[in-house]
Amino acid sequence: MIVFDKNSQQQLIDLNKSKNIALEGNIAKVIDADDNIEFKEYLDFCISKDKEIRRRRLEITKQVQIQNKELSELNLENQRIMTELQNTLTSVEESKSQIELQNRELTSWKEDNQRIGQELRESMIKSEQARIEAENAKHVAMNDLDLLQKKSQTELISVIVKVSLGVIITVGVITTIMYMISLYMNKDTQIIGSTWSNMLGILLTNAFSIIGTIMGVKYASKEN
Amino acid sequence: MIDSILLVDDEDLFHLVFEDACSLLDISLSLKSLNSSDEAAKLFKRWLTGDNSDRPECVFVDLNIIGSSFDGIELIRKINFEYGNNVVIGIISSSDEPEEQAKALQAGAQFWIIKSDDIEPRLDEFRQDYESYKNRTAPFKIYK
């Protein structure tokens, strides 16, 4: 314990009375009053005043501590929200990148589709042209075939006509010769004469019939 | 009354609370406060090898001391097993984890005071038990 002399004790007491300045802190607890009742009361006053100040300070410090704790919790919450926001932002950016990538792929597909569509259209046009060409070729071939058939028919008809005319002429000539021989040799010409007459009539009729048929066929073929 | 106390805690505001509470409860007249376990370890090293006149009688250590190389339990272990086991030492923390309390007991902590807005009743109870801690007769106790 610390002991002050009487003069110092009185100075401290007077200072407190005149200026309201007293010892503060634990120092007052380690000073011995030395049987000075007035100084002991002064020390008790200092200790009491110090306790009152400490009590008030303790309350304030506790309040500040509570506020700090709340602020820390708020700060933690803010940090958590910021982290979540950051994560969300990152996720959104990733989604954006994915969407952009998908868009690029879709654009690429669209371009491919457009290119393929264009190629298809060109192919269709070519195909249409090829179809038209094929149809034309078919028509040409059919015409050629028709012509060929007609030519064959015409040739056949020509052969038939020639043979028929030949047969007719030959039969006419032979019958005529036989009739002329009969006349020249004064033989009976009744049978041969009627035969020649009938034959010639039949042959002429047939010849005209054949010629008419041929002319009709030719006319019909020309019309087609 | 405890001759001198050392508080190791990273929270400056708690230094003020602890100092005022100790003064109001007449627990101790001398209080030293440190912010890190590294500073405390340095002091104990010095006290082990040199002048130890200002060595505290009782040490209160926070469990998680931010900005330190090691936590409060490791500091207690070092003080007990490396720097001489002649102080009353324990944890003062807002944590109430039984696993941590078991670790603290293994490291040589004698008490565990749970920090709260109303710390004075616990410190007062601790003050009453202090002599038994000093005599090493009290078991590990948690002040809730």
Short mmCIF file of C-alpha atoms in Angstrom, two decimals:
data_model
loop_
_atom_site.label_atom_id
_atom_site.label_comp_id
_atom_site.label_asym_id
_atom_site.label_seq_id
_atom_site.Cartn_x
_atom_site.Cartn_y
_atom_site.Cartn_z
CA MET A 1 0.00 0.00 0.00
CA ILE A 2 1.09 3.56 -0.72
CA VAL A 3 1.08 6.12 2.06
CA PHE A 4 0.93 9.86 1.33
CA ASP A 5 2.07 12.51 3.80
CA LYS A 6 -0.55 14.77 5.39
CA ASN A 7 0.23 17.69 3.09
CA SER A 8 -0.21 15.61 -0.08
CA GLN A 9 -3.43 14.13 1.31
CA GLN A 10 -4.80 17.62 1.97
CA GLN A 11 -3.74 18.83 -1.50
CA LEU A 12 -5.62 15.96 -3.12
CA ILE A 13 -8.73 16.64 -1.00
CA ASP A 14 -8.60 20.40 -1.81
CA LEU A 15 -8.14 19.70 -5.53
CA ASN A 16 -11.24 17.55 -5.52
CA LYS A 17 -13.23 20.22 -3.68
CA SER A 18 -12.08 23.16 -5.80
CA LYS A 19 -11.66 21.63 -9.26
CA ASN A 20 -13.64 18.37 -8.94
CA ILE A 21 -10.50 16.45 -9.92
CA ALA A 22 -10.09 13.10 -8.13
CA LEU A 23 -7.89 10.04 -8.47
CA GLU A 24 -9.19 7.55 -11.01
CA GLY A 25 -8.58 3.88 -11.63
CA ASN A 26 -7.22 1.17 -9.38
CA ILE A 27 -4.57 3.47 -7.93
CA ALA A 28 -7.09 4.64 -5.31
CA LYS A 29 -7.40 1.06 -4.09
CA VAL A 30 -3.71 0.79 -3.26
CA ILE A 31 -3.43 4.05 -1.24
CA ASP A 32 -3.53 3.77 2.54
CA ALA A 33 -5.68 6.42 4.28
CA ASP A 34 -3.29 6.34 7.27
CA ASP A 35 -6.06 6.93 9.86
CA ASN A 36 -7.01 10.18 8.18
CA ILE A 37 -10.80 9.97 8.15
CA GLU A 38 -11.22 12.84 5.70
CA PHE A 39 -8.68 11.27 3.31
CA LYS A 40 -10.34 7.85 3.73
CA GLU A 41 -13.66 9.44 2.73
CA TYR A 42 -11.87 11.05 -0.22
CA LEU A 43 -10.43 7.66 -1.29
CA ASP A 44 -13.85 6.00 -0.90
CA PHE A 45 -15.30 8.79 -3.02
CA CYS A 46 -12.58 8.22 -5.68
CA ILE A 47 -13.19 4.46 -5.72
CA SER A 48 -16.96 4.94 -5.85
CA LYS A 49 -16.69 7.53 -8.62
CA ASP A 50 -14.30 5.28 -10.55
CA LYS A 51 -16.68 2.35 -10.17
CA GLU A 52 -19.56 4.47 -11.41
CA ILE A 53 -17.51 5.58 -14.43
CA ARG A 54 -16.43 1.99 -15.11
CA ARG A 55 -19.99 0.74 -14.76
CA ARG A 56 -21.20 3.28 -17.30
CA ARG A 57 -18.28 2.57 -19.60
CA LEU A 58 -18.90 -1.18 -19.24
CA GLU A 59 -22.55 -0.72 -20.26
CA ILE A 60 -21.56 1.43 -23.23
CA THR A 61 -18.83 -1.01 -24.26
CA LYS A 62 -21.30 -3.88 -24.05
CA GLN A 63 -23.76 -1.97 -26.22
CA VAL A 64 -21.00 -1.26 -28.72
CA GLN A 65 -20.05 -4.94 -28.57
CA ILE A 66 -23.64 -5.95 -29.31
CA GLN A 67 -23.83 -3.45 -32.18
CA ASN A 68 -20.49 -4.71 -33.46
CA LYS A 69 -21.76 -8.26 -33.27
CA GLU A 70 -24.88 -7.27 -35.19
CA LEU A 71 -22.76 -5.41 -37.74
CA SER A 72 -20.47 -8.42 -38.06
CA GLU A 73 -23.48 -10.67 -38.61
CA LEU A 74 -24.85 -8.20 -41.15
CA ASN A 75 -21.44 -8.08 -42.79
CA LEU A 76 -21.35 -11.88 -42.92
CA GLU A 77 -24.86 -11.89 -44.36
CA ASN A 78 -23.81 -9.26 -46.91
CA GLN A 79 -20.76 -11.33 -47.81
CA ARG A 80 -22.97 -14.41 -48.16
CA ILE A 81 -25.39 -12.48 -50.37
CA MET A 82 -22.48 -11.07 -52.37
CA THR A 83 -21.08 -14.57 -52.80
CA GLU A 84 -24.52 -15.82 -53.89
CA LEU A 85 -24.83 -12.88 -56.28
CA GLN A 86 -21.34 -13.57 -57.59
CA ASN A 87 -22.25 -17.24 -58.05
CA THR A 88 -25.51 -16.28 -59.73
CA LEU A 89 -23.66 -13.81 -61.95
CA THR A 90 -21.11 -16.48 -62.84
CA SER A 91 -23.94 -18.92 -63.53
CA VAL A 92 -25.74 -16.35 -65.69
CA GLU A 93 -22.52 -15.63 -67.57
CA GLU A 94 -22.02 -19.37 -68.11
CA SER A 95 -25.63 -19.66 -69.31
CA LYS A 96 -25.08 -16.66 -71.57
CA SER A 97 -21.95 -18.29 -73.00
CA GLN A 98 -23.86 -21.53 -73.53
CA ILE A 99 -26.75 -19.69 -75.18
CA GLU A 100 -24.31 -17.77 -77.38
CA LEU A 101 -22.64 -21.05 -78.30
CA GLN A 102 -26.03 -22.61 -79.04
CA ASN A 103 -26.99 -19.52 -81.04
CA ARG A 104 -23.79 -19.84 -83.04
CA GLU A 105 -24.54 -23.52 -83.62
CA LEU A 106 -28.12 -22.70 -84.58
CA THR A 107 -26.92 -19.96 -86.92
CA SER A 108 -24.49 -22.41 -88.41
CA TRP A 109 -27.28 -24.99 -88.76
CA LYS A 110 -29.53 -22.33 -90.28
CA GLU A 111 -26.84 -21.42 -92.78
CA ASP A 112 -26.33 -25.12 -93.55
CA ASN A 113 -30.09 -25.54 -93.93
CA GLN A 114 -30.28 -22.52 -96.20
CA ARG A 115 -27.36 -23.88 -98.23
CA ILE A 116 -28.95 -27.34 -98.37
CA GLY A 117 -32.32 -25.74 -99.24
CA GLN A 118 -30.67 -23.76 -102.02
CA GLU A 119 -28.94 -26.92 -103.24
CA LEU A 120 -32.28 -28.75 -103.06
CA ARG A 121 -33.98 -26.01 -105.03
CA GLU A 122 -31.19 -26.11 -107.60
CA SER A 123 -31.44 -29.90 -107.68
CA MET A 124 -35.21 -29.67 -108.06
CA ILE A 125 -34.78 -27.22 -110.92
CA LYS A 126 -32.20 -29.52 -112.48
CA SER A 127 -34.46 -32.47 -111.82
CA GLU A 128 -37.40 -30.60 -113.41
CA GLN A 129 -35.22 -29.72 -116.34
CA ALA A 130 -34.06 -33.33 -116.54
CA ARG A 131 -37.71 -34.46 -116.34
CA ILE A 132 -38.67 -32.05 -119.12
CA GLU A 133 -35.67 -33.18 -121.15
CA ALA A 134 -36.60 -36.81 -120.49
CA GLU A 135 -40.19 -36.11 -121.51
CA ASN A 136 -38.96 -34.35 -124.61
CA ALA A 137 -36.67 -37.26 -125.29
CA LYS A 138 -39.60 -39.58 -124.67
CA HIS A 139 -41.72 -37.60 -127.11
CA VAL A 140 -38.91 -37.58 -129.61
CA ALA A 141 -38.41 -41.32 -129.10
CA MET A 142 -42.14 -41.92 -129.39
CA ASN A 143 -42.26 -39.79 -132.51
CA ASP A 144 -39.26 -41.64 -133.84
CA LEU A 145 -40.93 -44.93 -132.96
CA ASP A 146 -44.15 -43.75 -134.54
CA LEU A 147 -42.32 -42.63 -137.61
CA LEU A 148 -40.44 -45.88 -137.65
CA GLN A 149 -43.68 -47.82 -137.35
CA LYS A 150 -45.28 -45.69 -140.03
CA LYS A 151 -42.23 -46.10 -142.17
CA SER A 152 -42.40 -49.84 -141.62
CA GLN A 153 -46.09 -49.82 -142.30
CA THR A 154 -45.58 -47.70 -145.39
CA GLU A 155 -42.83 -49.99 -146.56
CA LEU A 156 -45.02 -53.02 -145.84
CA ILE A 157 -47.93 -51.39 -147.61
CA SER A 158 -45.59 -50.51 -150.47
CA VAL A 159 -44.48 -54.16 -150.63
CA ILE A 160 -48.06 -55.37 -150.41
CA VAL A 161 -49.10 -52.86 -153.07
CA LYS A 162 -46.20 -53.83 -155.30
CA VAL A 163 -46.89 -57.55 -154.83
CA SER A 164 -50.63 -57.00 -155.27
CA LEU A 165 -50.12 -54.87 -158.33
CA GLY A 166 -47.65 -57.42 -159.61
CA VAL A 167 -50.11 -60.26 -158.99
CA ILE A 168 -52.90 -58.21 -160.57
CA ILE A 169 -50.81 -57.21 -163.53
CA THR A 170 -49.40 -60.73 -163.91
CA VAL A 171 -52.85 -62.34 -163.66
CA GLY A 172 -54.26 -59.67 -166.04
CA VAL A 173 -51.40 -60.15 -168.46
CA ILE A 174 -51.63 -63.96 -168.31
CA THR A 175 -55.42 -63.93 -168.70
CA THR A 176 -55.15 -61.39 -171.51
CA ILE A 177 -52.48 -63.48 -173.25
CA MET A 178 -54.62 -66.60 -172.86
CA TYR A 179 -57.67 -64.74 -174.23
CA MET A 180 -55.65 -63.32 -177.14
CA ILE A 181 -54.23 -66.80 -177.94
CA SER A 182 -57.76 -68.21 -177.90
CA LEU A 183 -58.92 -65.44 -180.22
CA TYR A 184 -55.95 -65.93 -182.48
CA MET A 185 -56.40 -69.67 -182.67
CA ASN A 186 -60.26 -69.36 -183.09
CA LYS A 187 -60.95 -71.43 -180.10
CA ASP A 188 -64.04 -71.18 -177.97
CA THR A 189 -63.63 -67.88 -176.08
CA GLN A 190 -66.93 -67.85 -174.24
CA ILE A 191 -65.53 -69.16 -171.03
CA ILE A 192 -62.16 -67.46 -171.27
CA GLY A 193 -63.78 -64.23 -172.44
CA SER A 194 -66.20 -64.06 -169.53
CA THR A 195 -63.44 -65.21 -167.24
CA TRP A 196 -61.07 -62.45 -168.56
CA SER A 197 -63.88 -59.92 -168.29
CA ASN A 198 -64.78 -60.99 -164.79
CA MET A 199 -61.11 -61.28 -163.84
CA LEU A 200 -60.23 -57.87 -165.21
CA GLY A 201 -63.26 -56.35 -163.48
CA ILE A 202 -62.35 -58.00 -160.21
CA LEU A 203 -58.68 -57.09 -160.58
CA LEU A 204 -59.43 -53.46 -161.42
CA THR A 205 -61.90 -53.28 -158.58
CA ASN A 206 -59.35 -54.79 -156.19
CA ALA A 207 -56.59 -52.55 -157.55
CA PHE A 208 -58.68 -49.44 -156.98
CA SER A 209 -59.72 -50.76 -153.59
CA ILE A 210 -56.07 -51.29 -152.63
CA ILE A 211 -55.06 -47.89 -153.92
CA GLY A 212 -58.01 -46.31 -152.09
CA THR A 213 -57.07 -48.07 -148.85
CA ILE A 214 -53.44 -46.97 -149.21
CA MET A 215 -54.44 -43.41 -149.91
CA GLY A 216 -56.79 -43.47 -146.89
CA VAL A 217 -54.08 -44.86 -144.59
CA LYS A 218 -51.61 -42.27 -145.81
CA TYR A 219 -54.10 -39.48 -145.27
CA ALA A 220 -54.92 -40.74 -141.77
CA SER A 221 -51.21 -41.00 -140.90
CA LYS A 222 -50.65 -37.44 -142.08
CA GLU A 223 -53.53 -36.20 -139.89
CA ASN A 224 -51.97 -37.80 -136.71
CA MET B 1 -7.89 -10.67 -5.05
CA ILE B 2 -5.73 -11.94 -7.93
CA ASP B 3 -2.36 -10.24 -8.03
CA SER B 4 -2.17 -9.84 -11.79
CA ILE B 5 -4.05 -11.11 -14.81
CA LEU B 6 -3.07 -11.57 -18.45
CA LEU B 7 -5.82 -11.56 -21.06
CA VAL B 8 -5.06 -12.87 -24.57
CA ASP B 9 -7.89 -11.95 -26.91
CA ASP B 10 -8.02 -10.48 -30.42
CA GLU B 11 -11.12 -8.40 -29.65
CA ASP B 12 -10.12 -4.95 -28.34
CA LEU B 13 -13.61 -4.16 -27.08
CA PHE B 14 -13.56 -7.23 -24.88
CA HIS B 15 -10.33 -5.95 -23.33
CA LEU B 16 -12.28 -2.93 -22.07
CA VAL B 17 -15.20 -5.05 -20.88
CA PHE B 18 -12.90 -7.46 -19.08
CA GLU B 19 -10.86 -4.68 -17.47
CA ASP B 20 -13.95 -2.83 -16.22
CA ALA B 21 -15.61 -6.03 -15.00
CA CYS B 22 -12.45 -7.10 -13.15
CA SER B 23 -12.15 -3.67 -11.55
CA LEU B 24 -15.82 -3.50 -10.54
CA LEU B 25 -15.71 -7.01 -9.05
CA ASP B 26 -12.34 -6.35 -7.38
CA ILE B 27 -10.91 -9.42 -9.08
CA SER B 28 -7.55 -7.87 -9.80
CA LEU B 29 -5.81 -4.50 -9.74
CA SER B 30 -3.30 -5.36 -12.44
CA LEU B 31 -4.40 -6.42 -15.86
CA LYS B 32 -2.38 -6.84 -19.03
CA SER B 33 -4.11 -7.42 -22.37
CA LEU B 34 -2.57 -8.90 -25.52
CA ASN B 35 -4.06 -9.33 -28.99
CA SER B 36 -2.20 -12.42 -30.16
CA SER B 37 -1.00 -15.74 -28.87
CA ASP B 38 2.40 -15.11 -30.48
CA GLU B 39 2.95 -12.05 -28.24
CA ALA B 40 1.90 -14.10 -25.21
CA ALA B 41 4.25 -16.95 -26.14
CA LYS B 42 7.13 -14.47 -26.49
CA LEU B 43 6.41 -13.02 -23.04
CA PHE B 44 6.27 -16.45 -21.43
CA LYS B 45 9.56 -17.36 -23.10
CA ARG B 46 11.10 -14.22 -21.63
CA TRP B 47 9.65 -14.96 -18.21
CA LEU B 48 11.04 -18.49 -18.38
CA THR B 49 14.59 -17.41 -19.06
CA GLY B 50 14.87 -13.90 -17.64
CA ASP B 51 13.11 -11.41 -15.39
CA ASN B 52 9.69 -12.67 -14.37
CA SER B 53 8.70 -10.00 -11.88
CA ASP B 54 5.75 -8.95 -14.05
CA ARG B 55 4.69 -12.53 -14.70
CA PRO B 56 0.88 -12.82 -14.25
CA GLU B 57 -0.75 -15.03 -11.69
CA CYS B 58 -3.69 -15.94 -13.86
CA VAL B 59 -4.11 -16.16 -17.65
CA PHE B 60 -7.36 -15.93 -19.62
CA VAL B 61 -7.02 -17.07 -23.22
CA ASP B 62 -9.52 -16.71 -26.05
CA LEU B 63 -10.13 -19.90 -28.05
CA ASN B 64 -9.84 -18.50 -31.56
CA ILE B 65 -7.34 -15.66 -31.71
CA ILE B 66 -7.52 -14.16 -35.19
CA GLY B 67 -4.16 -13.11 -36.61
CA SER B 68 -2.15 -15.54 -34.47
CA SER B 69 -0.02 -18.51 -35.48
CA PHE B 70 -1.84 -20.83 -33.10
CA ASP B 71 -5.10 -20.93 -31.16
CA GLY B 72 -5.79 -20.56 -27.46
CA ILE B 73 -5.61 -24.28 -26.68
CA GLU B 74 -2.15 -24.51 -28.26
CA LEU B 75 -1.03 -21.46 -26.24
CA ILE B 76 -2.23 -23.14 -23.03
CA ARG B 77 -0.37 -26.31 -24.00
CA LYS B 78 2.82 -24.33 -24.63
CA ILE B 79 2.50 -22.43 -21.32
CA ASN B 80 1.87 -25.62 -19.37
CA PHE B 81 4.42 -27.88 -21.04
CA GLU B 82 7.09 -25.53 -22.40
CA TYR B 83 7.15 -22.34 -20.33
CA GLY B 84 6.59 -23.67 -16.81
CA ASN B 85 3.33 -24.67 -15.27
CA ASN B 86 2.90 -22.16 -12.47
CA VAL B 87 -0.05 -20.00 -13.48
CA VAL B 88 -3.77 -20.45 -13.24
CA ILE B 89 -4.86 -20.70 -16.85
CA GLY B 90 -8.10 -21.19 -18.72
CA ILE B 91 -10.19 -20.35 -21.73
CA ILE B 92 -12.58 -17.42 -22.10
CA SER B 93 -14.62 -17.88 -25.26
CA SER B 94 -18.10 -17.57 -26.72
CA SER B 95 -17.80 -21.18 -27.90
CA ASP B 96 -19.44 -23.98 -25.91
CA GLU B 97 -18.19 -26.95 -27.91
CA PRO B 98 -17.59 -30.07 -25.73
CA GLU B 99 -14.88 -31.31 -28.13
CA GLU B 100 -12.93 -28.07 -27.77
CA GLN B 101 -13.44 -28.14 -24.01
CA ALA B 102 -12.02 -31.67 -23.89
CA LYS B 103 -9.01 -30.52 -25.91
CA ALA B 104 -8.52 -27.56 -23.58
CA LEU B 105 -8.61 -29.88 -20.56
CA GLN B 106 -5.99 -32.12 -22.17
CA ALA B 107 -3.82 -29.06 -22.84
CA GLY B 108 -3.98 -28.19 -19.13
CA ALA B 109 -6.76 -25.59 -18.96
CA GLN B 110 -8.32 -25.34 -15.48
CA PHE B 111 -11.52 -23.54 -16.41
CA TRP B 112 -13.68 -22.44 -19.35
CA ILE B 113 -15.63 -19.20 -19.09
CA ILE B 114 -18.27 -18.63 -21.73
CA LYS B 115 -18.32 -15.05 -23.01
CA SER B 116 -21.69 -13.36 -23.15
CA ASP B 117 -23.25 -9.96 -22.72
CA ASP B 118 -23.48 -10.62 -19.00
CA ILE B 119 -19.97 -11.74 -18.08
CA GLU B 120 -19.81 -10.32 -14.52
CA PRO B 121 -21.69 -13.12 -12.69
CA ARG B 122 -19.37 -15.72 -14.21
CA LEU B 123 -16.27 -13.74 -13.33
CA ASP B 124 -17.61 -13.29 -9.82
CA GLU B 125 -18.15 -17.03 -9.51
CA PHE B 126 -14.66 -17.58 -10.85
CA ARG B 127 -13.28 -15.14 -8.27
CA GLN B 128 -14.84 -17.20 -5.51
CA ASP B 129 -13.31 -20.42 -6.90
CA TYR B 130 -9.93 -18.86 -7.61
CA GLU B 131 -8.11 -20.07 -4.50
CA SER B 132 -8.91 -23.70 -5.31
CA TYR B 133 -7.51 -23.21 -8.83
CA LYS B 134 -4.41 -21.67 -7.33
CA ASN B 135 -4.02 -24.67 -5.00
CA ARG B 136 -4.69 -27.05 -7.91
CA THR B 137 -7.55 -28.67 -6.02
CA ALA B 138 -10.45 -27.64 -8.22
CA PRO B 139 -11.54 -29.80 -11.15
CA PHE B 140 -12.01 -28.39 -14.67
CA LYS B 141 -15.10 -26.20 -14.56
CA ILE B 142 -17.22 -24.56 -17.23
CA TYR B 143 -18.83 -21.22 -16.30
CA LYS B 144 -22.04 -20.84 -18.26
#
